[in-house]
Tab-separated table of N, CA and C in Angstrom:
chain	number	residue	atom	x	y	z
A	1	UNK	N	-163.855	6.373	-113.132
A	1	UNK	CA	-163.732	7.619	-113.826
A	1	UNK	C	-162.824	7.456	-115.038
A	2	UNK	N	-161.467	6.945	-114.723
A	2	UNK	CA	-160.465	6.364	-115.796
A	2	UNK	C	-160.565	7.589	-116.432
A	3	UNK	N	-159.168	7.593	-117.514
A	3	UNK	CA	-158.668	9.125	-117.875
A	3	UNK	C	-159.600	9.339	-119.647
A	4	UNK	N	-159.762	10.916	-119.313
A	4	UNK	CA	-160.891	11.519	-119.972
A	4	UNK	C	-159.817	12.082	-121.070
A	5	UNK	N	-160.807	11.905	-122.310
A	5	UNK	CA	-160.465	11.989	-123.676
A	5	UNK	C	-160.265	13.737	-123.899
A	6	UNK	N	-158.901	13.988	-124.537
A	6	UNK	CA	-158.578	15.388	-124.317
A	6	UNK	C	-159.804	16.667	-124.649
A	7	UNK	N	-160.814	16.071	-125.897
A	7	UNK	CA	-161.770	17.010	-125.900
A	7	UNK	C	-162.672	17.149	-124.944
A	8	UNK	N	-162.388	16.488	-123.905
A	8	UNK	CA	-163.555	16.402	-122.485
A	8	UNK	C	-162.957	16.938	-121.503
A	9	UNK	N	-161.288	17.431	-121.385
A	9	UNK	CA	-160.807	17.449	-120.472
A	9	UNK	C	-161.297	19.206	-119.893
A	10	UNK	N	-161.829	20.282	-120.590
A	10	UNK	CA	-162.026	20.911	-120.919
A	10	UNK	C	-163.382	21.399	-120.238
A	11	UNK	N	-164.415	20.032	-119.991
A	11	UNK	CA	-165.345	20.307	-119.178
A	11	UNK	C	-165.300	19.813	-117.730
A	12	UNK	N	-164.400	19.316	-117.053
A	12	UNK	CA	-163.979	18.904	-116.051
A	12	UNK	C	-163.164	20.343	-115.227
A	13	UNK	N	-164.231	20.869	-114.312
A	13	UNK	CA	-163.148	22.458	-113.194
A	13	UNK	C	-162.576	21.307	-112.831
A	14	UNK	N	-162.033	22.539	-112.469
A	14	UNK	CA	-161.015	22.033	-111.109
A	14	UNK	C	-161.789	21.991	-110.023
A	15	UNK	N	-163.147	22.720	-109.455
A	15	UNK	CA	-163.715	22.386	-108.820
A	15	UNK	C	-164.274	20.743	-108.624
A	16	UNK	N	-164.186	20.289	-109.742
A	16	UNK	CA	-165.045	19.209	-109.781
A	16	UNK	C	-163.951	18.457	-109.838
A	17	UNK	N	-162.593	18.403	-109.906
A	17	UNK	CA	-161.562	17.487	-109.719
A	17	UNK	C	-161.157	17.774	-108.033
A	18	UNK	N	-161.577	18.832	-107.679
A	18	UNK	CA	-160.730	18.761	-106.173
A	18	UNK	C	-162.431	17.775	-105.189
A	19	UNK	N	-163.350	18.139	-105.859
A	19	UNK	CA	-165.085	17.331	-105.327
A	19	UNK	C	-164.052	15.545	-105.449
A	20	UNK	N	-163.727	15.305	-106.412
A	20	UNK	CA	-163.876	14.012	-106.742
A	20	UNK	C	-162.625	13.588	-106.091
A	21	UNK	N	-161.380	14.281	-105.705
A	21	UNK	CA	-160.051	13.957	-105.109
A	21	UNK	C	-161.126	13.709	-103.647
A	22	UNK	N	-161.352	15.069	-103.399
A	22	UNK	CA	-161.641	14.868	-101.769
A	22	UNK	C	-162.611	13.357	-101.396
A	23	UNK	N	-164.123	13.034	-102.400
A	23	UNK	CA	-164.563	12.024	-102.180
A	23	UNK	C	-163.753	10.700	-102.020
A	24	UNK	N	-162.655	10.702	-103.000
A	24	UNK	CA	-162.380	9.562	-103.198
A	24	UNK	C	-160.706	9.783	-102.167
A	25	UNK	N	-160.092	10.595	-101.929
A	25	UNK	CA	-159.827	10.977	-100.498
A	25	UNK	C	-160.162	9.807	-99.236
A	26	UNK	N	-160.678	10.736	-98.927
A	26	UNK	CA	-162.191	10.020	-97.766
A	26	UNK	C	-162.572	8.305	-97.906
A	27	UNK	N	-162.393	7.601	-99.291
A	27	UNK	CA	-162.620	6.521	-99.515
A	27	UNK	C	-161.777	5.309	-99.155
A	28	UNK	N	-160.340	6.156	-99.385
A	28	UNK	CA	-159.498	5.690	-99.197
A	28	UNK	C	-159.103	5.402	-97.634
A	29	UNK	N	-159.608	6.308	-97.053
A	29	UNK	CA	-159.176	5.916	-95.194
A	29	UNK	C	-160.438	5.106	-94.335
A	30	UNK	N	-161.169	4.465	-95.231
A	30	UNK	CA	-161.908	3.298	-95.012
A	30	UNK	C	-160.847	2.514	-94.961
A	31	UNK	N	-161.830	1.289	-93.945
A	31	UNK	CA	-160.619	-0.096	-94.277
A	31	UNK	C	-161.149	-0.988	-95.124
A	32	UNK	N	-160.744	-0.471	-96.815
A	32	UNK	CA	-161.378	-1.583	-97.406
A	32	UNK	C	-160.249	-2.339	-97.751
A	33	UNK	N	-160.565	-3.274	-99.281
A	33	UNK	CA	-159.482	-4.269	-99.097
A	33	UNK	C	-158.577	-3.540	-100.463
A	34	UNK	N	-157.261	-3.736	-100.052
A	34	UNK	CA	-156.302	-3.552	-100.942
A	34	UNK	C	-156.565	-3.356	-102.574
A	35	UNK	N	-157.329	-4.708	-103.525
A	35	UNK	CA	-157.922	-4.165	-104.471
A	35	UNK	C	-158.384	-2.591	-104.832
A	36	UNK	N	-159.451	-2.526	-103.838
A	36	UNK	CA	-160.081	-1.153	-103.751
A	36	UNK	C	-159.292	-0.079	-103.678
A	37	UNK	N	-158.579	-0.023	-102.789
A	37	UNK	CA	-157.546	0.740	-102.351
A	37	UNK	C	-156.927	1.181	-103.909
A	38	UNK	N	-156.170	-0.112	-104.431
A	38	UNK	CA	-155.329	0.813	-105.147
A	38	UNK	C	-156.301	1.039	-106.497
A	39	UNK	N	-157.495	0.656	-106.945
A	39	UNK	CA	-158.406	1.251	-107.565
A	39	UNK	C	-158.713	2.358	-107.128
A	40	UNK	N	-158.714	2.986	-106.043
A	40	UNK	CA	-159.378	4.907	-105.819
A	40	UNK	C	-157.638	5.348	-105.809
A	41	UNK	N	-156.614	5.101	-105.558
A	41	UNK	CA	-155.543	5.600	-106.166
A	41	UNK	C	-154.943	6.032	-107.497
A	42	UNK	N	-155.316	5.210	-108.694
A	42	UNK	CA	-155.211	5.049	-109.433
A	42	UNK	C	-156.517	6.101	-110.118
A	43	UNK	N	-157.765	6.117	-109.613
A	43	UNK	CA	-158.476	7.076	-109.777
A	43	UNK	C	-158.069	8.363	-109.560
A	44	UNK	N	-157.377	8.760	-108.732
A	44	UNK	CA	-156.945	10.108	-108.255
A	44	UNK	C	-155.688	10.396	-109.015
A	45	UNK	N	-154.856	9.402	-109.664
A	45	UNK	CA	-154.090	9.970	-110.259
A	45	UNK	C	-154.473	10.192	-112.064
A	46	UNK	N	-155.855	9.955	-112.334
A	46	UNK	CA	-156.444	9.629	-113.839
A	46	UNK	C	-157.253	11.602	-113.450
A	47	UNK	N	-157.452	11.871	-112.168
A	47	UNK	CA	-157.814	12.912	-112.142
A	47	UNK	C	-157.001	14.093	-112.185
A	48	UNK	N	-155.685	13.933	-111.884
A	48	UNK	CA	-154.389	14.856	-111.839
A	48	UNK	C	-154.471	15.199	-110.610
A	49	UNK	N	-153.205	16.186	-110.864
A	49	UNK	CA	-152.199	16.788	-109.876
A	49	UNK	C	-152.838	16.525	-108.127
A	50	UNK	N	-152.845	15.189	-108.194
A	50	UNK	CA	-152.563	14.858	-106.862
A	50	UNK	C	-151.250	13.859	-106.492
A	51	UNK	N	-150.529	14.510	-105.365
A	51	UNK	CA	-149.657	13.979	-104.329
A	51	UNK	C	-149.705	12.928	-103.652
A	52	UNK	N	-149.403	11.571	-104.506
A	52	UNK	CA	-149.590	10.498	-103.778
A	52	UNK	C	-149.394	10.474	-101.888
A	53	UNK	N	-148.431	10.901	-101.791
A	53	UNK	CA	-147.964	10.915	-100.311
A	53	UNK	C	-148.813	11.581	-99.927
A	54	UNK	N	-149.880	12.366	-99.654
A	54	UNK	CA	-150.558	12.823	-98.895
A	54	UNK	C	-151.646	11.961	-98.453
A	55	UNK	N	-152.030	10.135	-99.309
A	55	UNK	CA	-152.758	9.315	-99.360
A	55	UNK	C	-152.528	8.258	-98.869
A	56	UNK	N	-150.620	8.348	-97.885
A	56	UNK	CA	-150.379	7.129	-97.543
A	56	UNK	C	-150.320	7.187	-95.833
């Protein structure tokens, strides 16, 4: 996803940021491998106001 250019930020709800937290949420409590891991972290924080600690 990686972070969206301010004139785009605009078409992104919040619906569709809490869709893409929760998917990638959920992705995260797979056991994949560490790489991955902190790639959908790093995704969730390019999406905002999410609380790392709620992911550990």
């Amino acid at each position: 996803m990686g972070k969206l250019a301010a004139s785009r930020k605009d078409t992104v709800t919040l619906k569709m940021k809490e869709a893409a937290a929760g998917c990638l949420g959920f992705l995260s409590c797979l056991d994949l491998s560490e790489e991955v891991y902190e790639r959908i972290i790093s995704e969730l924080y390019a999406i905002g106001e999410v609380n790392i600690a709620q992911y550990k």
